Short mmCIF file of C-alpha atoms in Angstrom, two decimals:
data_model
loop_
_atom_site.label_atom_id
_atom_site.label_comp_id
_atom_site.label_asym_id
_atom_site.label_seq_id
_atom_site.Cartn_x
_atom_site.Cartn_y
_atom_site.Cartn_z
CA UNK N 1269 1.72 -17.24 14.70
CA UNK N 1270 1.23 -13.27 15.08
CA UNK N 1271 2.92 -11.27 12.90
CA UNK N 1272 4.28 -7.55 14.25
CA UNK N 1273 3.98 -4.82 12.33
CA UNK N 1274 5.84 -3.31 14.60
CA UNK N 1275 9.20 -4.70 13.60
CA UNK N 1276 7.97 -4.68 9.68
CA UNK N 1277 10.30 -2.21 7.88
CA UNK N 1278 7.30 0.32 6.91
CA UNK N 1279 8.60 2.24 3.75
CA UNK N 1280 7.16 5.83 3.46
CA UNK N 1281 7.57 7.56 0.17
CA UNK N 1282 7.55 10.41 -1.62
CA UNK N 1283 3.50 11.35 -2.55
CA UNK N 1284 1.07 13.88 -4.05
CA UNK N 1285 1.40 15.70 -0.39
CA UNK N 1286 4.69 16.09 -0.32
CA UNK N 1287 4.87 17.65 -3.70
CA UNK N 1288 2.14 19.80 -2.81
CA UNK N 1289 3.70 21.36 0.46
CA UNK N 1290 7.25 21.73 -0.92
CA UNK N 1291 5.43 23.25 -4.18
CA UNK N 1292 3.70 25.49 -1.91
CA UNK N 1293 6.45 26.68 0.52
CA UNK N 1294 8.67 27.32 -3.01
CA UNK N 1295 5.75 29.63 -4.73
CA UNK N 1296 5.73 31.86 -1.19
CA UNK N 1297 9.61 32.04 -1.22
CA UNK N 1298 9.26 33.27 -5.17
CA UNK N 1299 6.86 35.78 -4.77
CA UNK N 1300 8.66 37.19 -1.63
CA UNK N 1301 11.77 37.57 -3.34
CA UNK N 1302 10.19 39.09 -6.35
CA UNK N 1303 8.01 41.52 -4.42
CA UNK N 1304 10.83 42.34 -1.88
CA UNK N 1305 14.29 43.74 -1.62
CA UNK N 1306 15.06 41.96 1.44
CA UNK N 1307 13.22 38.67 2.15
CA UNK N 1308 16.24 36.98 1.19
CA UNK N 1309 18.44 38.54 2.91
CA UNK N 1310 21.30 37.15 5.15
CA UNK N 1311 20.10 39.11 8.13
CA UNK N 1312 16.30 37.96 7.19
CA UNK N 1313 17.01 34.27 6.82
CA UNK N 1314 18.49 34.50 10.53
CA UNK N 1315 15.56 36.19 11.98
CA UNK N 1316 13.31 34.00 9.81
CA UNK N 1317 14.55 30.71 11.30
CA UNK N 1318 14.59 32.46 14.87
CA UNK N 1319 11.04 33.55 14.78
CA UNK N 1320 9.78 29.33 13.70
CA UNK N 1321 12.36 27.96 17.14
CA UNK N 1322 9.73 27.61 19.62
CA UNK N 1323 7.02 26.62 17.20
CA UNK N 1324 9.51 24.47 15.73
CA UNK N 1325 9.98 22.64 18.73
CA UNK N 1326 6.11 22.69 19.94
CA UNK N 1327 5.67 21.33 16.45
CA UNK N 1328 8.14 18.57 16.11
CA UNK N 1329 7.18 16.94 19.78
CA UNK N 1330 3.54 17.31 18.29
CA UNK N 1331 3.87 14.87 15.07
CA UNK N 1332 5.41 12.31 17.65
CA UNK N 1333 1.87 12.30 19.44
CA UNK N 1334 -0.41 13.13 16.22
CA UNK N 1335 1.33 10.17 14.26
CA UNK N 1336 0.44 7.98 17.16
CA UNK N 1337 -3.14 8.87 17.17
CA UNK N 1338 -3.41 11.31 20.28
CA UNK N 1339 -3.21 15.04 20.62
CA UNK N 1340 -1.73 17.44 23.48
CA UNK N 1341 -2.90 20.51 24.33
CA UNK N 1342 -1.30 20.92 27.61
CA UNK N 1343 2.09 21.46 25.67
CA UNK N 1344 2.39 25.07 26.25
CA UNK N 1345 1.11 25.01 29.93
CA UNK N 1346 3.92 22.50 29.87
CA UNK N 1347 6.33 24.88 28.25
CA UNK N 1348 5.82 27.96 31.29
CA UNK N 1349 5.85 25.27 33.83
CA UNK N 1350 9.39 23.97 32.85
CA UNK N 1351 10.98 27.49 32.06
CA UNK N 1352 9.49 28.59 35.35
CA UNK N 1353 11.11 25.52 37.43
CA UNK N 1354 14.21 26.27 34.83
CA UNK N 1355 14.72 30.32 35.60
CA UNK N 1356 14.74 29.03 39.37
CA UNK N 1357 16.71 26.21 39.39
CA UNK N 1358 19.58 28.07 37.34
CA UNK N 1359 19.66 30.76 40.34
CA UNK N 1360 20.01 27.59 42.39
CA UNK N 1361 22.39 25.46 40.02
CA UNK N 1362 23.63 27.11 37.72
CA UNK N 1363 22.59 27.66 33.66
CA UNK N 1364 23.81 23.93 32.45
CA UNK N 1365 22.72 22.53 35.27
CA UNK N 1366 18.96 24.50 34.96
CA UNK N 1367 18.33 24.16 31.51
CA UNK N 1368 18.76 19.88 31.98
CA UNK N 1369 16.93 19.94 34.95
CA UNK N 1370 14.17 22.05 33.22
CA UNK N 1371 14.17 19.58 30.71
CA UNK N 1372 13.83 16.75 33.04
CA UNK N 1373 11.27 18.95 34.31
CA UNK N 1374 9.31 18.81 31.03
CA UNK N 1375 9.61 14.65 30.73
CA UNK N 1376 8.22 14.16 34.13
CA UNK N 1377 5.01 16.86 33.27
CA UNK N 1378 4.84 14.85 30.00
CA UNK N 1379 4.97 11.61 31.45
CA UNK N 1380 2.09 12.64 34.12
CA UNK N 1381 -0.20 13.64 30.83
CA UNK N 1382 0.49 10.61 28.99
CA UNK N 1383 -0.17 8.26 31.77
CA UNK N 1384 -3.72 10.28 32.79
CA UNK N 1385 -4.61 9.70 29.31
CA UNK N 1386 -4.06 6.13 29.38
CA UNK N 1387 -5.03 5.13 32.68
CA UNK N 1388 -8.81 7.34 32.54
CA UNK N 1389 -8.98 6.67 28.48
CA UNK N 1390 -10.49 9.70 28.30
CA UNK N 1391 -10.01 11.39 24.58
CA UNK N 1392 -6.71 13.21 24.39
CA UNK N 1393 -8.46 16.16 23.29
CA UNK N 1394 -10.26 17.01 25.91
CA UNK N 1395 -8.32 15.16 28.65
CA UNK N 1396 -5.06 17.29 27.62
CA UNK N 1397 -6.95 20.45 27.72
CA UNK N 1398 -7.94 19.86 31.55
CA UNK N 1399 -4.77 19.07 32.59
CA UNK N 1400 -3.16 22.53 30.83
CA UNK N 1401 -5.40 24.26 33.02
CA UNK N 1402 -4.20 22.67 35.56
CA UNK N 1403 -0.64 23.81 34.77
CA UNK N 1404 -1.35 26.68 34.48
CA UNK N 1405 -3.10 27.29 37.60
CA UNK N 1406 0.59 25.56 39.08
CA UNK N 1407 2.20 27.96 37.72
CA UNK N 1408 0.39 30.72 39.17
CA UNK N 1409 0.87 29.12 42.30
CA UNK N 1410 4.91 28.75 42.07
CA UNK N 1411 4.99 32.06 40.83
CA UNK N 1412 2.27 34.00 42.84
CA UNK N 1413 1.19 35.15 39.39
CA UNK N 1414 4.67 37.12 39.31
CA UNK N 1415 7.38 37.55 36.91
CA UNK N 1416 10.95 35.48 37.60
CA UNK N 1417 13.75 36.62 36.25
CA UNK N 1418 17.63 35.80 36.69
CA UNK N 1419 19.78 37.08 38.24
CA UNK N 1420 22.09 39.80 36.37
CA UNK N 1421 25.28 37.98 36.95
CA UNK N 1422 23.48 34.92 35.05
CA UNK N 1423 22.24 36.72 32.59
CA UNK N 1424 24.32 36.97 30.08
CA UNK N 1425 25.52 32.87 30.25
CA UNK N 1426 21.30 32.63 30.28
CA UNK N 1427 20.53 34.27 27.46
CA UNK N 1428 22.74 31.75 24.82
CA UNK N 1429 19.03 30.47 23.56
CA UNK N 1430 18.50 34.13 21.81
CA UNK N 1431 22.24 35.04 21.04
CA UNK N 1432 24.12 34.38 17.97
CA UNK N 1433 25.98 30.90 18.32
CA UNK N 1434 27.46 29.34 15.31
CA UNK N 1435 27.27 31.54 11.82
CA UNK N 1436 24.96 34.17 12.80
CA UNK N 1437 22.28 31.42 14.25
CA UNK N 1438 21.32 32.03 17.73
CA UNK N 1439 21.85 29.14 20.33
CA UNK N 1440 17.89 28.43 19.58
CA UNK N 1441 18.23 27.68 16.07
CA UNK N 1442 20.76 25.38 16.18
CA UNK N 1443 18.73 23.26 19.31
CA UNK N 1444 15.56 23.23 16.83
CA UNK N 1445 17.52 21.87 13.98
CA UNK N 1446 19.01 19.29 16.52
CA UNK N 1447 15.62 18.14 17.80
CA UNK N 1448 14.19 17.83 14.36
CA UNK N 1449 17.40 15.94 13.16
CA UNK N 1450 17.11 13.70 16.21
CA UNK N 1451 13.25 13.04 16.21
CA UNK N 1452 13.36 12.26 12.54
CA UNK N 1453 15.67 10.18 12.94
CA UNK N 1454 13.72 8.28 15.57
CA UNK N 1455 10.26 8.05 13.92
CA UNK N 1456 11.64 6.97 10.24
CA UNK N 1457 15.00 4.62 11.69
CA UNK N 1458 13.55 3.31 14.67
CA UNK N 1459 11.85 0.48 16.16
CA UNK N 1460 10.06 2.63 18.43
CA UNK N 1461 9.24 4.97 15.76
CA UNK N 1462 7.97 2.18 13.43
CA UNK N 1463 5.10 1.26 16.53
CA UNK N 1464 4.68 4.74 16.98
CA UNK N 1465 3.69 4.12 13.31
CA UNK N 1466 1.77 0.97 13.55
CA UNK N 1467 -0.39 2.39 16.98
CA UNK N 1468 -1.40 5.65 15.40
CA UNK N 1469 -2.48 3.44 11.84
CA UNK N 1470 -4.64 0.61 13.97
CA UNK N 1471 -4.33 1.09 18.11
CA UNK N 1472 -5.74 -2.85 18.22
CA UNK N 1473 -3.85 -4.05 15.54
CA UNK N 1474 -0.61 -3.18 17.00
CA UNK N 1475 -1.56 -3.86 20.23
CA UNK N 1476 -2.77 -7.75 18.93
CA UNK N 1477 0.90 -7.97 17.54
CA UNK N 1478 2.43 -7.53 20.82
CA UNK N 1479 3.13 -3.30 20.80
CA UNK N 1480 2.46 -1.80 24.44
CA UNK N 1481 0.10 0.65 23.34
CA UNK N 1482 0.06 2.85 26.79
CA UNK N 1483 3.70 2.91 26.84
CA UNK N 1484 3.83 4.03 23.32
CA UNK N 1485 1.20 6.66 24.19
CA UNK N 1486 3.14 7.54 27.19
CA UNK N 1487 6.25 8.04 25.40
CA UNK N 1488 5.25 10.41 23.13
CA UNK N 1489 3.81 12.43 25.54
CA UNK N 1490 7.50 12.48 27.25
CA UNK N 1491 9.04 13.71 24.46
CA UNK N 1492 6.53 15.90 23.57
CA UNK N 1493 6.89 17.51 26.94
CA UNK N 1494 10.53 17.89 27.00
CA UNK N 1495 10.08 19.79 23.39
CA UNK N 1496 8.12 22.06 24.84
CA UNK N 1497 10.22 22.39 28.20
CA UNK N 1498 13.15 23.07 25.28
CA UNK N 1499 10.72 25.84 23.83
CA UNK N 1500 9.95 27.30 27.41
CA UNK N 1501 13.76 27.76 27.83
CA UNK N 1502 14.36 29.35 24.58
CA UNK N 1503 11.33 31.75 25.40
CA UNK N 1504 12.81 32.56 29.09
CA UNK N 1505 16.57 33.18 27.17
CA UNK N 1506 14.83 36.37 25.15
CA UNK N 1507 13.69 37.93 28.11
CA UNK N 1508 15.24 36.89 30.46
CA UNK N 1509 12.50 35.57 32.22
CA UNK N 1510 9.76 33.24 32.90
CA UNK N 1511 6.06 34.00 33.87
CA UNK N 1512 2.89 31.96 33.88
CA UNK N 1513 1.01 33.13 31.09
CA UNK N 1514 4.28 32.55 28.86
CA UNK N 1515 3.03 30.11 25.58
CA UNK N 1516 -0.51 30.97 25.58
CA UNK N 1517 -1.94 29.31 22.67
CA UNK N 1518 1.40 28.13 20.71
CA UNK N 1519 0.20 24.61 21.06
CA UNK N 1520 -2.43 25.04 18.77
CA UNK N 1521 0.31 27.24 16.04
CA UNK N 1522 2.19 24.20 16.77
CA UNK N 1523 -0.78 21.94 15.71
CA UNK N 1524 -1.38 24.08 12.54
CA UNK N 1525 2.31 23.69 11.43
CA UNK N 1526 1.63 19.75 11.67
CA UNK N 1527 -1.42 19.68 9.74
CA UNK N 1528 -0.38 22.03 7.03
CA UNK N 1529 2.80 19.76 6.38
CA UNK N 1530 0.56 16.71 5.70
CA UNK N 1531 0.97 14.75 8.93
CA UNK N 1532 -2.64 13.20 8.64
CA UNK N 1533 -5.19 14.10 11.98
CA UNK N 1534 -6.03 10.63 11.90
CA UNK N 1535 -2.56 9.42 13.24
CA UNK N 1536 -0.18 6.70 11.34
CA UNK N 1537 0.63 8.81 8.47
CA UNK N 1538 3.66 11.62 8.68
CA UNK N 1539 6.84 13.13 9.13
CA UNK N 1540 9.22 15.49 10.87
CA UNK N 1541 10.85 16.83 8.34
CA UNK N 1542 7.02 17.36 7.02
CA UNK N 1543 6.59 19.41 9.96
CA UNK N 1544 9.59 21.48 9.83
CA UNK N 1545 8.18 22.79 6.31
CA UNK N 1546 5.00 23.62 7.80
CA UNK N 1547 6.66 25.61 10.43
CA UNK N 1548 8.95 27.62 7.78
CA UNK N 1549 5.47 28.23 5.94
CA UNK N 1550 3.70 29.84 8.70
CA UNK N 1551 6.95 31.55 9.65
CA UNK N 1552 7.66 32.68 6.19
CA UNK N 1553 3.81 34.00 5.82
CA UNK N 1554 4.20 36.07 8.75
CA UNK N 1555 7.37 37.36 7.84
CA UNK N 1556 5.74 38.00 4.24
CA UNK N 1557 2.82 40.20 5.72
CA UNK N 1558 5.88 42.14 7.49
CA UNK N 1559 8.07 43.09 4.68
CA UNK N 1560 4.86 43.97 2.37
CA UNK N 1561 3.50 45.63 5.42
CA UNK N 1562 -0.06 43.97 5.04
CA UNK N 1563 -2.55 43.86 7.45
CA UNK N 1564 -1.83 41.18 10.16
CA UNK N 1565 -5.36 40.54 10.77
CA UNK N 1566 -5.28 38.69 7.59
CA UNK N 1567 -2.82 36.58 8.10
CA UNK N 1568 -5.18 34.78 10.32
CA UNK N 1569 -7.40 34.43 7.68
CA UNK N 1570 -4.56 32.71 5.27
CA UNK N 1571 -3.35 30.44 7.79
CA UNK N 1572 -6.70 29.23 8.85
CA UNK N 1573 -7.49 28.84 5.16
CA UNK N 1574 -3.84 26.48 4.55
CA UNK N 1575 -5.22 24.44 7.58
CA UNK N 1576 -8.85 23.70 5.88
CA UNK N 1577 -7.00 22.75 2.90
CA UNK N 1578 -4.66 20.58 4.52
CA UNK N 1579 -7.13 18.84 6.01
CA UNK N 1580 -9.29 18.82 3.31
CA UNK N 1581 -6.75 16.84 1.39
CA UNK N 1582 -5.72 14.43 4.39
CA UNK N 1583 -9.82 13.70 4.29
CA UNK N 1584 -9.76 13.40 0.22
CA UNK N 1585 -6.66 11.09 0.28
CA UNK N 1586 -7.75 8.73 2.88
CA UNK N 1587 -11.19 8.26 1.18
CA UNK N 1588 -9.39 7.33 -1.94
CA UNK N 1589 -6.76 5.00 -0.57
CA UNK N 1590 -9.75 3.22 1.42
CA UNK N 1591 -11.17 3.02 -2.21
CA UNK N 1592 -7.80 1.88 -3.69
CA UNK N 1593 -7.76 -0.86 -1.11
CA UNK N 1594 -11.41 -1.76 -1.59
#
């Protein structure tokens, strides 16, 4: 009889990573209050979490696909599609109405991904990448390469994403926190997070104890896209507008925040809430290099250096619990 480890209760601790991102999210937020007047600010800490909202949510629908062993880097093609189709169908329906259907807009772009991926088994990598160019190129072609904005009379109900909401937090804010809540919830309480789980730690395992491993795959994909339709809309609320080259490159930001809060490259091994501390440290660093008016240009430098470490230490852990096991 076939055991599935999908339905095991999988128990995920508190380790050496965890410890070593908190630890290193706590010595930035030190320094920065010690070598600043206004880092912790109540007016900072608002703009702080409103600058990590759309990499926050690029980020969060991420670990969902990293954890199960595939990566998407059509997210942000995915993100200017949606807010496109979700600037024009609020002129058409409304701003409730558009920002659901925008969403719905981001599941079904997700979905399409997810089930190339499966059905040409090509490598996620590279199979994601060619379809973002293809979004993009749709975008140009529902846009004419133009800019689409709403209409002034919608305007103001439109922009709620960038406005102050509840205690100073914009509209934005508060959907991040949501998603994060909700999408922790569902890859630690879950049964569908626990084979999420199980199909990023050993595909054939899992799918020997009965998991659908393309409908897994496919999943994640569908919530990853309606993250980053979520994202789109928040972007669109600030200006009040959507274009096609909107997201250029956040997917891989969104990566980066991933890696640097431990979830492990080689899928079955993270967290959400990991992920929302690796957002608030790439956030924070940028906001750092602002208030100590550095040089910018270096903060590439520092994050690119957090993301060789990270993975450095995903590489150096695995070896040794291989070892461990051995």
């Amino acid at each position: 009889m076939t055991t599935d480890i999908a339905t095991r209760p999988r128990r995920r601790g508190f380790d050496f990573k965890d410890f070593g991102i908190l630890g290193g999210l706590l010595a930035i937020i030190v320094y920065l209050s010690l070598s600043t007047t206004t880092f912790l600010s109540g007016q900072n800490i608002v703009n702080l979490l409103d600058q990590a909202v759309v990499i926050g949510l690029l980020a969060v629908g991420a670990t969902l696909c990293i954890v199960s062993g595939v990566f998407d880097l059509s997210s942000s093609a995915t993100l200017a599609v949606s807010a496109i189709a979700g600037v024009f169908l609020t002129t058409q329906f409304g701003v409730p109405m558009g920002f659901v259907l925008a969403l719905g807009v981001g599941a079904i772009l997700g979905t399409i991904t997810g089930t190339m991926i499966v059905l040409t088994r090509v490598n996620s990598f590279i199979g994601s990448l060619a379809i973002s160019i293809i979004y993009r190129g749709l975008a140009i072609v529902l846009t004419g390469g133009a800019i689409l904005s709403v209409p002034s009379d919608q305007l103001e109900a439109f922009r709620f994403w960038a406005l102050p909401a509840v205690g100073g937090f914009s509209g934005g804010t508060i959907l991040f926190a949501v998603a994060a809540l909700v999408l922790g919830f569902v890859l630690w309480g879950t049964t569908f997070g626990r084979r999420v789980y199980a199909v990023g730690g050993n595909e054939e395992a899992a799918r020997l104890s009965g998991v659908r491993t393309p409908l897994i795959h496919i999943s994640v994909f569908a919530i990853n896209g309606i993250c980053a339709a979520a994202a789109g809309m928040v972007l669109a609320s600030r200006a009040g507008s959507a274009q096609p080259s909107m997201g250029t490159g956040m997917e891989l930001t969104a990566i980066a925040a991933v890696v640097i809060g431990g979830t492990s490259i080689l899928g079955g091994a993270g967290a959400v809430w990991r992920t929302v501390v690796g957002v608030i440290i790439l956030t924070v660093i940028g906001n750092g290099f602002n208030l100590l008016r550095w040089d910018t240009t270096y903060q590439q430098v520092v994050t690119g250096v957090l993301i060789l470490v990270a993975v450095a230490a995903d590489a150096w852990l695995s070896r040794r619990s291989r070892r461990s096991r051995g």
